Structure formats: C-alpha cells, structure tokens
C-alpha cells in the first residue's frame, strides 16, 4: 500500500481498482466544466474524476479532480485521504490522526538524491516554457484567472541551505512563464523569501504538481519553522523519498512528480491575483497584489496528470488534508503539555475555522479547575503555535461525544455551552489573515478573532454529569439493541 502513497500514478490505479475513480473520456472544457464536475463530486461524495479528453489540450495532459475528497461508500468515507498516507481504505479519522502522530514522533528518514526520475521525461527551458499548453482550468465563474497550482506544493530553501520548506500554496496563471500567488510573511514560504530578500536576491523556487500523495499531505502539515518536510515523508512511509535536482536553481524535488515548475519569486514585482473562490466557502470579488513567480524551466512526465482542488464549501482538500494534519499536530501539542485531551478534530464542515477538542472528563476532574481557567490553559498551549495560529476557534467537549461526528458536535455546542459563561475571547492573539469573519481593523492589527468555546457542563469539572444521553445506544439494554438489529429486516427496513 505504501507504493500508492509515494507514486501518484499508482495512487490513481488503486483508486480505480477500488471503484473510487471515474475515467471521464468524453471531451470536457477547461473553462469551468471540469471544475463544475469536480465541485459536484465533492458535494455528493462521489468517486474522483480523471479527465482524459480536454478541449484544446495539445500535450495530452490529463486532470484529476477531488484527489482527497470524501467517499460516500459506508465504512470508507476517508478512503482517499487514507490512501495518501498508505493506510487501509476503511481507516477512521482516529486511525489517520494516529498514523500522522506516529510519523511526527519517529526519527526522520532522509530522502534519496537520485540522478533522474520520471518527472524529467520532458524538459522545457527558457523560451520553450509555455504554461498555457497545460490544461489550466478556470475554476469558478468569478475567478480573476486560471489556476495551475491548487493541489501542489512550493519548494524553497533557506540561503544557508539548512532548511528545505515544502508548503501548500496556490498559483494563478499570468502568461506563458509567469504566475502569481500569496507568499504570506507568517507562512514558511514568506519567511524563507524574507531571508533571500535581506540578501537582495530573488528567491529560488519550485512547485511540485502531481507529487507523491504522502508528500502533499506532509506539505500541508504546519511543522515548526526550520524543519524540513522531506524527512517527515520518509518517517511516515518508512523509507526515504526519491528527489531529483531542478534544472536551473539547485532545489531538490520529488522524482515521481507529474510536473515540476522552477524559477524564482521576484524580489519586488507584483501582479493582481484573484479573486478566487476560497476554501472557507466564499467567492470573493476583489483580488490582491501578490508576488510574481517567474518560471525558467518545466519538467514533466509523458501525458502528465494535473491534480486540482476546486476550493469552496467543504469538504475539499483544504479541509481533508490540511485540517487533518492540523488535528494531529494539535493533539500532539496538547498531550505533550500534559493536558487531559484524547482527540482533536478540525471538523471538515467548519472549513478549517474550528478544532474540536475531546476532553477526558475523569482526568479533568482531577485538575480541580474551572471553565475559565481551563480555557485559558488550552489557549496558551495552542494559539502561540503554528497550527494554533491557523485555527481561530477551539471547542471543548467531554469525551462522551464522538468529535468526528458533526451531528454530535452540533448537539453539544447547542445544548452545553452557556452564552454568558462559556465563550472566551482572546483578542491579543495573532490571527491568520484569511479567516473570513475578521474585520479590516483585525487584519490591520493581525489579531482579534481567537476564541475558546466551552461545551463542558460545570458538573463535568467535578467528575459528574448533569444528565445522561437519550439515544438508541444509551437508552436501551444491550440485549434489546442486539435484538432490534437482528430483526431489522423483519420489521420491514431492508438492510440491517
């Protein structure tokens, strides 16, 4: 199974064998049609579409939509995400978080530097570069341009070569050899760029598209500054990932990728990027000036496959990949701090705007604390970290709630959180500027949107529970539950 996580084409073959991929062979248009199909796939939890026949596509390139979308197959809802990590199709959210945490604790496995790889089957340099020859899609009607990079990761390196940073990012096509997109100063790409800027130099840069799925997942993990992602991919897979050197700037990139773009991030040149339909589910109407990425060379496989994420209402890859990696990191942080937490989950439906924290109420009672004091402790532990910076709201619930079940989370939020006593704001904490509810004043300050919402009853801080749960699982003797399940067809309800 690990081979599927380190080779994008084997990943696709495994999806096909599972019936979790549809080969779309009729001609489709890159002007919104592919994106519209992909959005419907996300929203109805359907198999991933692989588009083989794209109008005007001279290269024979293909496009894969919804590479980490959710499945509607019972018991395999997280199957596509699990396959990114080399895990079984039936893996649960808890299984996936546990695997990520195990890799975080494991010794990093260094990548293997190889002389060449499949991604270098075709090479364009200088004037040969023409990004318009790829099937670059228009993703939303109101977008300000076509986006080539929506499911790839940036590769940059600190000037002293001590830090190789891989980070998820988007890039909009400007013309045949220029792109534009965010390089937020508080994100790692922005930090590395600042190091080069201090030397008066443009930043050497690459982007990997159709990269090994495990590498994409790790690139979505907000690791501490200075930590190189390639070693974590090796730890996750139990083997080093193959890297090849770029043609023009000496960076090391995945040998098994489909497409590698390489060049520089301009020192000062900017262009209007967007607007774009965003991962919080909103279609913005105004773009922003962002740095220009100059492409000096492109390498790619024969008939390359470009993966796309059509951002919008969840769940899509910004939630399934990014949110899951953040969940694992927050759980690790809280447990390392000795706090009584047994699971953390960034509910996909919340569009990466909250993380739900499952609290061991027996251990909580032993602390002898209060809702305010415990919320403050959680906030101090989380919000000053990189993953905590990205998530604006934390919801605390007792571990009688399955926090991966959004219905249970909504029930707890609606019935257990007192509006006057359980909502705690932290206006001085740094805030991620892309959070949609922030005001212009918040964005100018860089703070103002952090909160902890307590959904623990006061009695739970004393080891007691205000009331039991009225449900099939909790309100009937186990023997009667088993009897009802066994007679389900007899009652006339079809499949048990």
XYZ file of C-alpha atoms in Angstrom:
496
model
C 0.000 0.000 0.000
C 2.927 2.318 0.663
C 3.763 2.459 -3.060
C 0.444 4.232 -3.669
C 1.470 6.949 -1.227
C 4.820 7.638 -2.922
C 3.759 7.341 -6.578
C 0.859 9.431 -7.860
C 0.097 7.099 -10.775
C -0.079 4.047 -8.520
C -2.360 6.087 -6.261
C -4.676 6.624 -9.241
C -4.578 2.944 -10.186
C -5.529 1.987 -6.640
C -8.457 4.411 -6.684
C -9.591 2.874 -9.981
C -9.364 -0.662 -8.594
C -11.465 0.369 -5.597
C -14.168 1.912 -7.752
C -13.290 5.311 -6.290
C -12.331 6.879 -9.634
C -14.311 7.637 -12.786
C -12.452 7.851 -16.106
C -14.115 10.738 -17.943
C -13.338 10.083 -21.602
C -15.852 12.426 -23.270
C -14.471 15.831 -24.214
C -14.727 18.433 -21.459
C -13.771 22.107 -21.359
C -11.128 23.563 -19.059
C -13.299 26.682 -18.886
C -15.286 25.753 -15.729
C -16.728 22.436 -16.943
C -14.058 20.294 -15.241
C -14.398 22.407 -12.111
C -18.190 22.154 -12.064
C -17.991 18.354 -12.308
C -15.407 18.276 -9.522
C -17.489 20.515 -7.246
C -20.489 18.213 -7.647
C -18.250 15.234 -6.864
C -17.163 16.867 -3.584
C -20.650 17.824 -2.551
C -22.178 14.411 -3.300
C -19.176 12.377 -2.059
C -18.661 10.662 -5.418
C -15.573 8.971 -6.923
C -12.759 11.212 -8.156
C -12.980 12.231 -11.839
C -9.948 11.711 -14.102
C -10.391 13.820 -17.248
C -8.691 12.269 -20.291
C -10.049 14.401 -23.132
C -9.758 18.138 -22.542
C -10.623 20.533 -25.359
C -7.617 22.290 -26.880
C -5.114 20.217 -24.908
C -2.178 19.694 -27.261
C 0.055 17.948 -24.705
C -2.335 15.118 -23.977
C -2.310 16.208 -20.336
C -4.949 14.843 -18.008
C -6.565 16.346 -14.913
C -7.568 14.620 -11.660
C -10.295 16.288 -9.627
C -11.050 15.763 -5.921
C -7.866 13.786 -5.110
C -8.683 13.772 -1.391
C -12.449 14.201 -1.494
C -14.721 12.232 0.798
C -16.320 8.964 -0.308
C -19.983 8.110 0.010
C -19.165 4.418 0.467
C -20.134 3.375 4.027
C -17.083 2.451 6.065
C -14.702 4.009 3.534
C -15.573 7.692 3.874
C -11.913 8.651 4.461
C -10.521 6.160 1.945
C -8.947 8.659 -0.470
C -7.305 10.577 2.367
C -6.104 7.356 3.997
C -4.505 6.248 0.729
C -2.388 9.430 0.746
C -0.767 8.023 3.881
C -0.564 4.401 2.775
C -3.407 3.346 5.087
C -6.285 0.945 4.573
C -9.457 2.111 2.848
C -11.532 1.525 5.992
C -9.319 3.732 8.170
C -11.183 6.004 10.581
C -10.359 9.596 11.415
C -8.762 8.326 14.618
C -6.607 5.852 12.648
C -5.392 8.600 10.323
C -4.551 11.002 13.148
C -2.687 8.229 14.973
C -0.569 7.458 11.881
C 0.343 11.111 11.422
C 1.320 11.423 15.090
C 3.450 8.280 14.889
C 5.381 9.810 11.984
C 5.825 13.031 13.941
C 7.461 11.081 16.771
C 9.536 8.823 14.535
C 13.087 9.606 13.523
C 13.035 11.486 10.175
C 14.157 9.367 7.222
C 16.372 11.329 4.854
C 15.383 11.456 1.165
C 17.375 9.683 -1.530
C 19.012 12.002 -4.054
C 18.797 10.305 -7.453
C 20.241 11.457 -10.806
C 16.944 11.481 -12.699
C 13.326 10.388 -12.476
C 10.044 10.125 -14.407
C 9.307 13.823 -13.909
C 12.249 14.637 -16.199
C 10.937 12.745 -19.236
C 10.244 16.137 -20.831
C 12.197 19.336 -20.217
C 11.401 22.898 -21.238
C 13.949 25.644 -20.637
C 13.887 29.376 -21.184
C 11.864 30.345 -24.255
C 10.480 26.798 -24.536
C 8.410 27.342 -21.376
C 4.729 27.816 -22.183
C 2.421 27.074 -19.280
C -0.645 27.808 -21.406
C -0.065 24.454 -23.140
C -1.208 22.668 -19.995
C -4.914 22.236 -19.373
C -5.016 25.122 -16.891
C -8.591 25.333 -15.608
C -10.881 28.221 -14.808
C -12.331 27.039 -11.514
C -15.151 29.488 -10.715
C -17.071 31.926 -12.894
C -15.964 34.940 -10.848
C -12.284 33.959 -10.520
C -9.755 36.502 -11.715
C -7.792 33.968 -13.743
C -6.920 30.338 -14.345
C -5.176 28.445 -11.534
C -2.390 25.998 -12.348
C -1.343 25.365 -8.755
C -4.215 24.321 -6.492
C -3.020 20.889 -5.335
C 0.734 21.186 -5.373
C 3.381 22.484 -3.025
C 6.048 25.151 -3.106
C 9.683 24.134 -2.631
C 12.028 26.782 -1.252
C 15.327 26.619 0.623
C 16.928 28.981 3.111
C 20.065 30.751 1.803
C 22.282 28.738 4.157
C 20.707 25.500 2.775
C 19.777 24.303 6.275
C 16.011 24.359 5.695
C 14.073 22.896 2.754
C 10.487 24.033 3.103
C 7.562 22.368 1.317
C 4.247 24.155 1.680
C 0.836 24.010 0.022
C 0.019 27.128 -1.968
C -1.986 28.340 -4.933
C -0.733 29.990 -8.115
C -2.693 31.816 -10.812
C -1.509 31.865 -14.411
C -0.447 35.259 -15.759
C 1.091 34.263 -19.086
C 3.278 31.552 -20.573
C 6.059 31.857 -17.984
C 4.679 33.846 -15.055
C 2.368 33.035 -12.170
C 1.229 34.902 -9.083
C 0.041 33.877 -5.660
C 0.358 34.503 -1.935
C 3.647 34.314 -0.033
C 2.256 35.323 3.376
C 5.074 36.575 5.663
C 3.897 34.445 8.602
C 3.915 31.290 6.451
C 7.141 29.427 5.787
C 7.400 30.435 2.135
C 7.202 34.050 3.267
C 9.840 33.509 5.954
C 12.279 31.950 3.502
C 11.574 34.658 0.945
C 12.407 37.289 3.556
C 15.796 35.637 4.144
C 16.609 35.965 0.436
C 15.210 39.498 0.313
C 17.572 40.534 3.115
C 20.401 39.461 0.813
C 18.916 41.462 -2.061
C 18.178 38.331 -4.086
C 15.144 36.756 -5.708
C 14.063 33.519 -4.029
C 14.910 30.241 -5.825
C 11.621 28.383 -6.045
C 9.907 25.296 -7.452
C 6.420 23.825 -7.367
C 5.606 20.111 -7.445
C 2.308 19.099 -9.088
C 1.090 15.505 -9.083
C 3.626 14.793 -6.354
C 3.653 11.655 -4.198
C 0.436 11.825 -2.157
C 2.294 11.417 1.141
C 4.464 14.414 0.246
C 1.375 16.528 -0.453
C -0.074 15.527 2.919
C 3.105 16.414 4.803
C 3.429 19.688 2.876
C 0.016 20.514 4.342
C 1.308 19.955 7.878
C 2.276 23.211 9.630
C 5.596 21.967 11.006
C 7.789 24.307 13.058
C 9.967 26.759 11.159
C 13.316 25.252 10.218
C 12.016 21.668 9.958
C 12.285 20.062 6.510
C 9.219 18.135 5.353
C 11.087 15.533 3.283
C 12.312 13.719 6.403
C 8.768 13.507 7.720
C 7.564 11.923 4.481
C 10.252 9.284 4.999
C 9.148 8.727 8.590
C 5.527 8.377 7.502
C 6.367 5.884 4.755
C 9.236 4.095 6.495
C 11.517 4.855 3.545
C 13.232 7.870 2.041
C 11.514 9.645 -0.827
C 13.373 9.963 -4.167
C 14.368 13.520 -5.072
C 15.947 14.925 -8.231
C 17.638 18.275 -8.683
C 15.955 21.014 -10.660
C 17.410 22.177 -13.953
C 18.143 25.789 -13.050
C 18.300 26.556 -9.337
C 19.655 23.562 -7.417
C 16.498 22.682 -5.455
C 15.581 19.065 -4.776
C 12.091 17.979 -5.825
C 10.124 14.695 -5.947
C 11.384 12.448 -8.755
C 7.942 10.817 -9.095
C 6.013 14.072 -9.548
C 3.973 14.697 -12.683
C 5.068 18.306 -13.265
C 7.789 20.494 -11.740
C 7.821 24.256 -12.256
C 11.040 26.035 -11.326
C 12.374 29.549 -11.280
C 12.311 32.484 -8.864
C 9.967 34.528 -6.728
C 10.543 38.137 -7.737
C 12.124 40.496 -5.243
C 9.604 43.255 -5.838
C 7.391 42.566 -8.870
C 3.723 42.001 -8.080
C 0.546 41.314 -10.060
C -3.164 41.177 -9.348
C -4.093 37.682 -8.146
C -7.694 36.608 -7.883
C -10.348 36.982 -6.827
C -10.811 33.280 -6.211
C -13.427 31.003 -4.700
C -11.826 30.224 -1.341
C -11.609 27.246 0.987
C -13.830 28.920 3.588
C -16.645 28.588 1.056
C -16.834 32.183 -0.173
C -16.375 33.663 -3.637
C -14.515 36.918 -3.164
C -14.982 39.821 -5.575
C -11.663 41.652 -5.260
C -8.177 40.351 -5.968
C -4.917 41.364 -4.288
C -1.433 42.267 -5.401
C 0.820 39.250 -4.866
C 4.415 38.347 -5.769
C 5.219 37.229 -9.302
C 6.723 33.752 -9.767
C 8.954 33.561 -12.846
C 9.176 30.093 -14.422
C 12.565 29.388 -16.009
C 12.084 25.664 -16.671
C 9.391 22.981 -16.577
C 9.903 19.235 -16.379
C 7.051 16.770 -16.721
C 6.080 13.176 -17.371
C 4.620 11.985 -20.660
C 0.887 12.765 -20.710
C 1.134 14.447 -17.312
C -1.713 14.383 -14.824
C -2.512 17.684 -13.129
C -4.419 17.335 -9.838
C -6.812 20.144 -8.975
C -8.629 21.300 -5.869
C -11.736 23.341 -6.610
C -11.907 25.317 -3.382
C -15.254 26.133 -1.836
C -17.785 24.674 0.568
C -16.321 21.711 2.446
C -15.262 19.058 2.235
C -12.426 19.515 -0.247
C -8.672 19.098 0.084
C -8.108 22.275 2.089
C -10.204 20.597 4.767
C -9.450 16.883 4.355
C -5.674 17.251 4.016
C -4.839 20.489 5.817
C -7.445 20.129 8.562
C -6.464 16.544 9.323
C -2.751 17.325 9.560
C -3.507 20.249 11.887
C -5.713 17.977 14.018
C -2.828 15.563 14.575
C -0.428 18.338 15.479
C -2.800 19.968 17.954
C -3.434 16.634 19.649
C 0.303 16.077 19.966
C 0.838 19.588 21.403
C -1.922 19.222 23.985
C -0.845 15.777 25.138
C 2.801 16.806 25.343
C 1.661 19.640 27.614
C 0.079 17.034 29.900
C -3.490 18.179 29.316
C -6.409 15.719 29.607
C -7.152 15.528 25.873
C -7.718 12.297 23.941
C -8.610 13.539 20.434
C -8.649 16.714 18.335
C -10.582 17.087 15.102
C -10.899 20.013 12.696
C -14.452 19.335 11.567
C -14.427 19.461 7.780
C -17.812 21.169 7.773
C -16.304 24.128 9.673
C -13.926 24.958 6.791
C -10.784 24.971 8.976
C -12.296 27.621 11.278
C -12.531 25.437 14.378
C -10.903 22.479 16.064
C -12.948 20.363 18.468
C -11.026 19.093 21.485
C -12.200 15.929 23.248
C -11.502 16.185 26.988
C -11.041 13.170 29.280
C -13.505 14.238 31.953
C -12.142 11.854 34.617
C -8.670 13.376 34.268
C -10.215 16.850 34.032
C -11.908 16.444 37.412
C -8.556 15.584 38.971
C -7.234 19.014 37.940
C -9.725 20.828 40.161
C -10.041 23.636 37.618
C -12.803 25.832 36.209
C -14.081 26.508 32.705
C -12.334 29.888 32.533
C -9.010 28.616 33.868
C -9.079 25.529 31.646
C -9.961 27.564 28.547
C -7.072 29.918 29.320
C -4.705 26.958 29.684
C -5.834 25.492 26.359
C -5.488 28.888 24.653
C -1.943 29.419 25.993
C -0.928 25.959 24.832
C -2.395 26.196 21.329
C -2.670 29.720 19.997
C 1.025 30.621 20.114
C 1.955 27.620 17.934
C 1.960 27.487 14.137
C -1.022 25.083 13.839
C -2.849 27.051 16.525
C -2.253 30.267 14.617
C -4.138 28.790 11.648
C -7.262 27.719 13.586
C -9.252 30.592 15.118
C -11.761 28.724 17.334
C -11.354 25.836 19.760
C -14.393 23.918 21.029
C -14.042 21.892 24.235
C -16.334 18.878 24.746
C -16.389 15.865 27.014
C -15.212 12.558 25.622
C -18.700 11.117 25.737
C -19.003 12.944 22.395
C -17.502 11.488 19.191
C -15.940 14.682 17.877
C -15.562 13.252 14.359
C -19.392 13.081 14.161
C -20.558 16.592 13.285
C -24.104 15.838 14.479
C -22.813 15.139 17.982
C -20.606 18.236 17.945
C -23.533 20.468 16.932
C -25.685 18.896 19.657
C -23.025 19.586 22.297
C -22.430 23.118 21.040
C -26.155 23.902 21.095
C -27.018 22.309 24.442
C -23.935 22.515 26.670
C -22.353 25.918 26.044
C -23.786 28.805 28.085
C -23.627 32.064 26.086
C -22.730 34.134 29.154
C -20.268 31.803 30.880
C -18.649 29.574 28.243
C -17.479 31.831 25.408
C -13.960 33.181 25.923
C -12.269 35.633 23.570
C -8.504 36.153 23.144
C -8.269 39.409 21.184
C -4.495 39.832 21.568
C -3.609 36.506 19.948
C -2.149 36.567 16.417
C -4.727 35.767 13.757
C -4.425 34.125 10.354
C -5.456 36.877 7.911
C -7.532 34.602 5.650
C -10.200 33.938 8.319
C -13.339 35.353 6.643
C -15.097 36.914 9.628
C -12.182 39.214 10.533
C -12.771 42.945 10.196
C -10.376 45.236 8.380
C -9.229 46.510 11.785
C -8.491 42.915 12.870
C -6.436 42.295 9.747
C -4.533 45.559 10.202
C -3.704 44.588 13.803
C -3.046 40.949 12.959
C -5.249 39.817 15.852
C -8.795 39.819 17.134
C -10.528 36.604 16.074
C -9.439 33.884 18.520
C -11.902 32.169 20.852
C -12.388 29.092 23.039
C -15.935 27.787 23.420
C -16.542 25.520 26.395
C -19.126 22.740 25.933
C -18.397 21.022 29.226
C -21.139 21.220 31.860
C -19.984 22.676 35.211
C -20.542 19.256 36.787
C -18.001 17.673 34.421
C -15.246 19.706 36.033
C -16.161 17.827 39.260
C -16.325 14.380 37.686
C -20.110 14.298 37.404
C -22.588 14.520 34.545
C -25.724 16.648 34.536
C -27.792 14.156 32.535
C -27.445 11.021 30.500
C -27.932 10.736 26.742
C -31.302 9.674 25.352
C -30.485 7.609 22.256
C -30.621 4.105 20.794
C -27.138 3.381 22.126
C -27.688 4.779 25.630
C -31.393 4.275 26.431
C -31.898 0.532 25.947
C -30.341 -2.654 27.320
C -27.596 -4.094 25.071
C -29.575 -7.315 24.609
C -32.569 -5.370 23.303
C -30.337 -3.333 20.976
C -28.943 -6.575 19.528
C -32.448 -7.997 19.155
C -33.661 -4.931 17.275
C -30.668 -5.048 14.947
C -31.184 -8.738 14.244
C -34.894 -8.252 13.448
C -34.362 -5.066 11.375
C -35.234 -6.727 8.065
C -38.200 -8.460 9.670
C -39.501 -5.050 10.750
C -39.523 -4.054 7.086
C -36.461 -1.798 6.976
C -34.402 -3.721 4.438
C -30.678 -3.923 5.068
C -29.713 -4.029 8.763
